[in-house]
Coordinates of C-alpha atoms in Angstrom, one line a residue:
M1 CA 121.1 92.4 85.4
N2 CA 122.4 95.0 87.9
T3 CA 121.9 93.4 91.4
C4 CA 122.3 94.5 94.9
N5 CA 125.2 92.9 96.7
N6 CA 123.7 93.1 100.2
T7 CA 121.5 90.0 100.0
H8 CA 119.4 88.3 102.7
P9 CA 116.9 85.5 102.8
G10 CA 113.8 86.8 101.0
D11 CA 115.8 89.7 99.5
S12 CA 115.3 90.9 96.0
A13 CA 117.8 90.5 93.2
F14 CA 116.7 94.0 91.9
R15 CA 118.7 97.0 93.0
N16 CA 115.6 99.3 92.8
L17 CA 112.0 98.7 94.0
F18 CA 109.1 100.9 93.1
F19 CA 105.9 100.6 95.2
V20 CA 102.6 101.6 93.7
G21 CA 100.4 102.4 96.6
A22 CA 103.4 103.2 98.7
G23 CA 101.4 104.8 101.6
G24 CA 99.5 101.6 102.4
I25 CA 100.3 100.2 105.9
G26 CA 101.2 96.8 104.4
M27 CA 103.4 98.3 101.7
A28 CA 105.3 100.4 104.2
N29 CA 106.9 97.5 106.1
L30 CA 108.3 96.1 102.8
E31 CA 109.6 99.5 101.8
R32 CA 111.4 99.7 105.2
Y33 CA 112.7 96.2 105.0
F34 CA 114.3 96.6 101.6
L35 CA 115.7 100.0 102.6
S36 CA 117.4 98.3 105.5
K37 CA 118.9 95.8 103.0
G38 CA 120.6 98.5 101.0
H39 CA 118.1 98.8 98.1
N40 CA 116.8 102.0 96.5
V41 CA 113.1 102.4 97.2
A42 CA 110.6 104.8 95.7
G43 CA 106.8 104.8 95.1
Y44 CA 103.6 106.5 94.3
D45 CA 100.5 107.2 96.5
R46 CA 97.5 109.3 95.8
S47 CA 97.8 111.6 98.8
P48 CA 100.3 112.3 101.6
S49 CA 99.8 111.1 105.1
Q50 CA 101.7 110.8 108.4
L51 CA 103.0 107.4 107.2
T52 CA 104.2 108.7 103.8
A53 CA 105.9 111.6 105.6
A54 CA 107.7 109.1 107.9
L55 CA 108.7 106.9 104.9
Q56 CA 110.1 109.9 103.0
Q57 CA 112.2 110.9 106.1
E58 CA 113.5 107.4 106.2
G59 CA 114.6 107.5 102.5
V60 CA 111.7 106.5 100.3
E61 CA 111.2 108.8 97.4
I62 CA 107.4 109.2 97.0
T63 CA 105.4 111.0 94.2
Y64 CA 101.7 111.9 94.6
D65 CA 101.0 112.4 90.9
D66 CA 99.7 109.4 88.9
C67 CA 101.9 110.3 86.0
E68 CA 104.6 108.2 84.3
D69 CA 106.8 111.3 83.9
C70 CA 107.0 111.6 87.7
I71 CA 108.7 108.2 88.0
P72 CA 112.3 109.0 89.2
E73 CA 115.0 108.3 86.6
P74 CA 116.8 105.5 88.5
F75 CA 113.5 103.5 88.5
R76 CA 112.8 103.6 84.8
N77 CA 115.0 100.7 83.8
P78 CA 113.2 97.2 83.7
D79 CA 116.6 95.4 84.1
D80 CA 117.2 96.6 87.6
T81 CA 113.7 97.7 89.0
L82 CA 111.1 95.5 90.5
V83 CA 107.5 97.0 90.7
V84 CA 105.3 96.1 93.6
F85 CA 101.6 97.0 93.8
T86 CA 98.7 96.6 96.1
P87 CA 95.2 95.5 95.0
A88 CA 93.9 98.8 96.4
V89 CA 95.4 100.5 93.4
P90 CA 92.9 100.8 90.5
E91 CA 93.8 99.1 87.2
S92 CA 93.4 102.5 85.6
S93 CA 96.6 103.9 87.3
R94 CA 98.8 105.5 84.7
I95 CA 102.0 104.7 86.6
L96 CA 101.1 101.0 87.0
S97 CA 100.1 100.8 83.3
W98 CA 103.3 102.4 82.2
F99 CA 105.4 99.8 84.1
R100 CA 103.3 97.0 82.7
N101 CA 103.6 98.3 79.1
N102 CA 107.4 98.7 79.3
S103 CA 108.5 95.2 80.2
F104 CA 108.9 95.6 84.0
E105 CA 108.4 92.7 86.4
V106 CA 105.3 93.7 88.3
V107 CA 104.2 91.7 91.3
K108 CA 101.6 92.0 94.1
R109 CA 102.8 92.8 97.5
A110 CA 101.6 89.4 98.7
A111 CA 103.9 87.7 96.2
L112 CA 106.9 89.5 97.6
L113 CA 105.9 88.5 101.1
G114 CA 105.5 84.9 99.9
K115 CA 109.1 84.9 98.9
I116 CA 110.1 85.9 102.4
T117 CA 108.0 83.2 103.9
R118 CA 109.6 80.5 101.7
S119 CA 113.1 81.5 102.8
T120 CA 112.3 81.8 106.6
K121 CA 110.4 80.0 109.3
A122 CA 107.2 81.9 109.0
I123 CA 104.5 82.5 111.6
C124 CA 101.5 83.6 109.4
I125 CA 98.6 85.0 111.3
S126 CA 95.2 85.3 109.5
G127 CA 91.6 86.1 110.4
S128 CA 88.8 88.4 109.6
H129 CA 89.7 90.3 112.9
G130 CA 92.3 90.0 115.6
K131 CA 95.2 89.3 113.3
T132 CA 97.0 92.7 113.6
T133 CA 97.0 92.7 117.4
T134 CA 98.0 89.0 117.5
C135 CA 100.8 89.6 115.0
S136 CA 102.0 92.6 117.0
M137 CA 101.9 90.7 120.3
T138 CA 103.9 87.8 118.8
A139 CA 106.5 90.2 117.4
N140 CA 106.8 92.0 120.7
I141 CA 107.4 88.6 122.5
L142 CA 109.9 87.3 120.0
R143 CA 111.9 90.5 119.5
G144 CA 112.6 90.5 123.3
S145 CA 113.7 86.9 123.3
T146 CA 116.8 85.1 122.1
V147 CA 114.6 83.8 119.2
G148 CA 114.1 87.2 117.5
C149 CA 112.2 87.8 114.3
N150 CA 111.6 89.9 111.2
A151 CA 108.0 91.0 111.5
F152 CA 105.8 92.5 108.8
L153 CA 102.8 94.0 110.6
G154 CA 99.5 95.5 109.4
G155 CA 99.7 98.2 112.1
I156 CA 102.2 100.4 113.8
L157 CA 103.6 98.6 116.9
R158 CA 103.6 101.3 119.5
N159 CA 106.5 99.8 121.3
T160 CA 108.8 100.5 118.3
G161 CA 106.9 103.2 116.4
S162 CA 107.1 101.0 113.2
N163 CA 105.2 98.2 111.5
L164 CA 108.5 96.4 110.8
V165 CA 110.7 94.5 113.3
L166 CA 114.2 93.6 112.1
S167 CA 116.6 90.9 113.1
E168 CA 120.0 90.2 111.4
S169 CA 120.1 86.6 112.7
S170 CA 116.7 85.2 113.4
P171 CA 115.3 82.5 111.0
W172 CA 111.8 83.5 112.0
S173 CA 109.4 85.9 110.3
V174 CA 106.0 87.0 111.6
I175 CA 103.6 87.8 108.8
E176 CA 100.1 89.3 108.8
A177 CA 98.3 87.0 106.4
D178 CA 95.7 89.2 104.7
E179 CA 92.7 87.4 103.1
Y180 CA 91.7 90.3 100.9
D181 CA 92.1 89.4 97.2
R182 CA 93.3 86.0 98.4
S183 CA 96.7 87.5 99.2
F184 CA 97.5 84.9 101.9
H185 CA 97.5 82.2 99.2
H186 CA 101.0 83.4 98.3
L187 CA 102.4 82.4 101.7
S188 CA 104.2 79.3 103.0
P189 CA 103.7 79.1 106.8
T190 CA 105.6 77.1 109.3
I191 CA 103.1 78.1 111.9
A192 CA 99.7 79.4 110.8
V193 CA 97.1 81.0 113.1
V194 CA 93.5 81.5 112.2
T195 CA 91.8 83.9 114.7
S196 CA 88.4 84.2 113.1
T197 CA 86.4 83.6 109.9
D198 CA 83.5 86.0 110.1
P199 CA 82.5 86.5 106.4
D200 CA 84.1 89.6 104.8
H201 CA 85.3 90.7 101.4
L202 CA 82.3 89.1 99.7
D203 CA 83.1 91.2 96.6
I204 CA 86.0 88.8 96.3
Y205 CA 84.7 85.5 97.7
G206 CA 81.0 85.8 96.7
N207 CA 79.5 84.3 99.8
E208 CA 80.4 82.7 103.2
E209 CA 81.1 79.4 101.6
G210 CA 83.7 80.9 99.3
Y211 CA 85.2 82.9 102.1
L212 CA 85.7 79.7 104.2
E213 CA 87.1 78.0 101.2
G214 CA 89.7 80.7 101.0
F215 CA 90.8 80.0 104.5
A216 CA 90.8 76.2 103.9
H217 CA 93.2 76.7 101.0
F218 CA 95.4 78.9 103.3
T219 CA 95.7 76.0 105.7
S220 CA 96.7 73.7 102.9
L221 CA 99.9 75.8 102.4
I222 CA 101.3 75.0 105.8
R223 CA 104.6 73.1 105.4
P224 CA 104.7 69.4 106.4
G225 CA 105.9 69.3 110.0
G226 CA 104.3 72.7 110.7
T227 CA 101.4 73.7 112.9
L228 CA 97.9 75.1 112.5
L229 CA 96.6 77.0 115.5
L230 CA 92.9 77.4 115.1
H231 CA 90.5 79.4 117.3
T232 CA 87.8 77.1 118.8
G233 CA 84.3 77.3 117.4
L234 CA 85.1 78.3 113.8
K235 CA 83.1 76.9 110.9
L236 CA 86.4 76.4 109.0
I237 CA 87.3 72.8 108.1
P238 CA 91.1 72.8 107.7
R239 CA 92.7 71.2 104.6
T240 CA 96.2 70.6 106.0
Q241 CA 98.8 68.4 104.4
Q242 CA 99.9 65.2 106.0
G243 CA 102.3 65.8 108.9
V244 CA 100.8 69.2 109.9
N245 CA 99.9 69.4 113.6
V246 CA 96.4 71.0 114.2
M247 CA 95.8 72.6 117.6
T248 CA 93.1 74.8 119.0
Y249 CA 93.0 77.8 121.3
S250 CA 90.7 80.3 123.0
G251 CA 90.5 83.0 125.5
G252 CA 88.2 80.8 127.7
P253 CA 88.4 77.3 129.1
E254 CA 88.4 75.5 125.8
G255 CA 91.2 74.5 123.4
D256 CA 94.7 72.9 123.5
W257 CA 95.9 76.4 124.5
H258 CA 93.6 78.5 126.7
A259 CA 93.3 81.0 129.4
E260 CA 92.5 80.2 133.1
D261 CA 92.2 82.3 136.2
I262 CA 91.2 85.5 134.3
C263 CA 91.3 88.5 136.6
F264 CA 90.3 92.1 135.9
G265 CA 91.0 94.8 138.5
N266 CA 92.6 98.2 139.1
G267 CA 93.1 98.7 135.4
S268 CA 94.9 95.4 134.9
L269 CA 94.1 92.1 133.2
T270 CA 95.9 88.8 134.2
F271 CA 95.5 85.2 133.4
T272 CA 97.2 81.8 133.5
L273 CA 98.1 80.3 130.1
A274 CA 97.4 76.6 129.9
G275 CA 98.9 74.5 127.1
P276 CA 99.7 71.0 126.0
E277 CA 101.6 68.6 128.3
N278 CA 100.2 70.3 131.4
L279 CA 102.0 73.6 130.6
K280 CA 100.9 76.4 133.0
I281 CA 102.3 79.9 132.9
P282 CA 100.6 81.9 135.7
G283 CA 100.5 85.6 136.2
I284 CA 100.5 86.7 132.5
E285 CA 99.6 90.4 132.4
V286 CA 98.2 91.9 129.2
G287 CA 99.7 95.3 128.5
V288 CA 96.5 96.5 126.8
P289 CA 94.0 95.3 129.4
V290 CA 90.8 94.8 127.4
E291 CA 88.8 91.6 127.2
I292 CA 89.1 91.2 123.4
N293 CA 92.9 90.8 123.9
I294 CA 92.7 87.6 125.9
D295 CA 92.2 85.5 122.8
N296 CA 94.9 87.4 121.0
A297 CA 97.4 87.0 123.9
V298 CA 96.8 83.2 124.1
A299 CA 97.4 82.8 120.3
A300 CA 100.5 85.0 120.4
A301 CA 101.9 83.2 123.4
A302 CA 101.3 79.8 121.9
A303 CA 102.9 80.7 118.6
S304 CA 105.9 82.2 120.3
I305 CA 106.4 79.2 122.5
M306 CA 106.3 76.9 119.4
A307 CA 109.0 79.1 117.9
G308 CA 111.2 78.7 120.9
A309 CA 110.4 81.5 123.3
A310 CA 110.6 80.8 127.0
P311 CA 107.8 81.4 129.5
E312 CA 109.5 84.5 130.9
D313 CA 109.8 85.9 127.4
V314 CA 106.1 85.5 126.9
K315 CA 105.3 87.2 130.2
K316 CA 107.6 90.1 129.5
G317 CA 106.4 90.5 125.9
L318 CA 102.7 90.6 126.8
R319 CA 103.2 92.8 129.9
T320 CA 105.2 95.4 128.0
F321 CA 103.0 95.3 124.9
R322 CA 101.7 98.8 124.3
G323 CA 99.3 97.9 121.5
A324 CA 99.2 98.5 117.8
K325 CA 98.1 101.9 116.4
R326 CA 94.4 101.9 115.8
R327 CA 93.8 98.7 117.6
F328 CA 91.8 99.7 120.7
E329 CA 94.2 102.6 121.2
I330 CA 93.5 104.7 124.3
I331 CA 94.5 108.3 123.3
L332 CA 93.0 110.0 126.4
D333 CA 92.2 107.7 129.3
G334 CA 89.6 109.9 131.0
R335 CA 90.4 108.6 134.4
D336 CA 90.3 112.1 135.9
G337 CA 86.7 112.5 134.9
S338 CA 87.5 114.2 131.6
T339 CA 86.5 112.8 128.2
A340 CA 88.2 109.6 127.2
L341 CA 89.1 109.2 123.6
L342 CA 89.7 105.8 122.0
D343 CA 90.3 104.6 118.5
D344 CA 89.8 101.1 116.9
Y345 CA 90.2 99.8 113.4
A346 CA 87.1 97.6 113.9
H347 CA 85.4 97.2 110.6
S348 CA 83.3 94.0 110.8
P349 CA 80.1 93.7 112.8
N350 CA 81.6 91.3 115.3
E351 CA 84.7 93.5 115.8
V352 CA 82.5 96.6 116.3
K353 CA 80.3 94.8 118.9
A354 CA 83.4 93.4 120.7
S355 CA 85.1 96.8 120.7
I356 CA 82.0 98.6 122.2
R357 CA 81.5 96.0 124.8
S358 CA 85.1 96.1 125.8
V359 CA 85.1 99.9 126.2
K360 CA 81.9 99.6 128.3
K361 CA 83.6 97.1 130.5
L362 CA 86.6 99.3 130.8
Y363 CA 84.5 102.4 131.7
P364 CA 81.4 100.9 133.5
G365 CA 78.5 103.2 134.0
R366 CA 79.7 105.9 131.6
K367 CA 78.1 107.1 128.4
V368 CA 79.8 105.7 125.3
S369 CA 79.6 107.7 122.0
V370 CA 80.8 106.1 118.8
I371 CA 81.8 107.7 115.5
F372 CA 81.7 104.9 112.9
Q373 CA 82.7 105.6 109.4
P374 CA 81.6 102.7 107.1
H375 CA 84.3 101.3 104.8
L376 CA 83.4 100.2 101.3
Y377 CA 80.0 100.2 99.6
T378 CA 80.0 96.4 99.2
R379 CA 80.7 95.8 102.9
T380 CA 77.9 98.2 103.9
R381 CA 75.5 96.6 101.4
D382 CA 76.4 93.0 102.6
F383 CA 76.3 93.6 106.3
A384 CA 74.1 96.6 107.0
P385 CA 71.8 94.8 109.5
E386 CA 74.7 93.3 111.4
F387 CA 76.5 96.6 111.6
A388 CA 73.3 98.3 112.9
E389 CA 72.9 95.6 115.6
A390 CA 76.5 96.0 116.7
L391 CA 76.4 99.8 116.8
S392 CA 73.3 99.7 118.9
E393 CA 75.4 98.6 121.8
A394 CA 76.6 102.2 122.1
D395 CA 74.7 104.9 123.8
E396 CA 75.2 107.4 120.9
V397 CA 76.2 106.8 117.3
I398 CA 77.5 109.4 114.9
M399 CA 78.0 108.3 111.3
P400 CA 79.6 110.1 108.3
E401 CA 79.4 109.1 104.7
I402 CA 80.9 105.8 103.4
Y403 CA 84.6 105.8 102.7
P404 CA 84.8 104.3 99.2
A405 CA 88.5 103.3 99.1
R406 CA 88.9 101.4 95.8
E407 CA 85.1 101.2 95.0
L408 CA 82.6 103.2 93.0
P409 CA 79.3 104.1 94.5
I410 CA 76.5 101.6 94.5
P411 CA 73.0 103.0 94.0
G412 CA 70.9 102.9 97.2
V413 CA 73.9 102.1 99.4
D414 CA 74.9 104.8 101.9
S415 CA 75.4 105.3 105.6
M416 CA 71.7 105.6 106.3
L417 CA 71.3 102.0 105.3
I418 CA 73.0 101.2 108.6
L419 CA 72.0 104.2 110.7
N420 CA 68.2 103.9 110.1
S421 CA 68.3 100.6 111.9
V422 CA 70.5 101.6 114.8
S423 CA 68.4 101.5 118.1
S424 CA 70.8 103.6 120.3
P425 CA 69.1 106.3 122.4
S426 CA 70.9 109.0 120.3
K427 CA 72.1 108.8 116.7
C428 CA 72.8 111.2 113.9
Y429 CA 74.4 111.5 110.4
C430 CA 77.2 114.0 110.1
E431 CA 79.4 114.5 107.0
R432 CA 83.1 113.9 107.7
K433 CA 83.9 117.6 106.9
D434 CA 81.6 118.7 109.7
L435 CA 82.7 116.2 112.4
L436 CA 85.2 118.6 114.1
N437 CA 82.6 121.3 114.4
L438 CA 80.1 118.8 115.9
I439 CA 82.7 117.7 118.4
K440 CA 83.5 121.3 119.4
N441 CA 79.8 121.9 120.0
S442 CA 79.0 118.7 121.9
N443 CA 79.8 117.2 125.3
F444 CA 81.1 113.6 125.4
D445 CA 82.0 111.3 128.3
I446 CA 83.6 108.4 126.3
L447 CA 84.2 109.1 122.6
M448 CA 85.4 106.2 120.4
T449 CA 86.2 106.4 116.7
L450 CA 85.7 103.1 114.8
G451 CA 86.4 101.8 111.3
A452 CA 88.9 101.0 108.7
A453 CA 88.5 104.3 106.8
D454 CA 90.5 107.5 107.2
I455 CA 88.8 108.7 110.4
D456 CA 92.1 108.4 112.2
R457 CA 93.5 111.4 110.3
L458 CA 91.1 113.6 112.4
L459 CA 92.3 112.2 115.7
P460 CA 95.0 114.8 116.4
D461 CA 92.4 117.6 116.0
I462 CA 89.8 115.7 118.0
E463 CA 92.4 115.2 120.8
T464 CA 93.2 118.9 120.8
I465 CA 89.5 119.9 120.9
L466 CA 88.8 117.6 123.9
K467 CA 91.8 118.8 125.8
K468 CA 90.8 122.4 125.3
K469 CA 87.3 121.7 126.5
H470 CA 88.6 120.0 129.6
N471 CA 91.0 122.8 130.5
A472 CA 88.5 125.6 129.7

């Protein structure tokens, strides 16, 4: 077998790696990681995006035609090419089928991440919401400390402009542990964090009981001598091995790790971190000062301290944290009285509710308009009443059609299933293709885009429209 000489813990013995679904945010960090280790990297995605353009500039060869003839010649030999795919890619993919039918080793992205966790000390952060921000905060703390880390994030860390943090010497890795398709069952954590277990992905787990069982199995994978850090109040019953330390945390007064002396004021948010053995770290400032980040900051601080970070590292890492792309991202702050524009990946009812409440606290007394694009027919079907209740926290709701992602339509399931039950003073349905015209012809005070779909691709145009309206 033709191997790559530039090896590293978690590295691949294959010289070439081909990623099917290369434009996925979770795939991108692996592509960048293996590029940095000297491998040849290529892939397929169904359409170009800002992320695929960045990857191509960095050296990833990407094709947008699902055709076996479009696979570059260096990646057509099963002896030296590993194929990595994401579950979002349909089984009908011609490229994926060609690799499988021609004796290539084909693995899920999660299996490749699992190899990295088994050869490092891994902080694996899971949860139905909060995991991307908590991962990003942890990475920002550790990368600025003597501990360091290799971090594989589910969002772009705005401090670095990448979803990958690299270290040549650190034994630690920070992994976003995705529960979709039971992907996190491939991991081997030293420290595992569970931020939340609100039911999701019921197309995979069937019901809430099955979803909780998925998290329980994840906790069983923590190495002996490791630690489980569990948010207080969850229904989850851990199933850890003997010798695993179980600790709790919260953004309030409860838990082994918790926040005290929380203070909002003048656009800032500070608190005191309280931990075991009477640990107190006062004056922690959260770089993205919204209420939903208190819990995330406590978890990130606790995990980082367990990994060896010093209190001053924690304070600096959280103070300088600029956020992850699409996680309560403030694009236009609106402090001068102009329209504020914010974007959040919130895609579960509790996330949506928390996000809207946070923006109302950040901009008290101002009108909050939300554009929410539902993601997946199954999620819409399973949680329509809960989404309607959460969205009703906004003053105005605009909703385009469902973003199907990997799914086929389900009869009777559309955006109106949610919108009809929204009780906000103003609401309307607007197809995605007409959103920009609607924004041009409307006046907004606070405008927020929400959801896990592709609404973020409109943000540059939305920003331009709002700036022009303000300067007119």
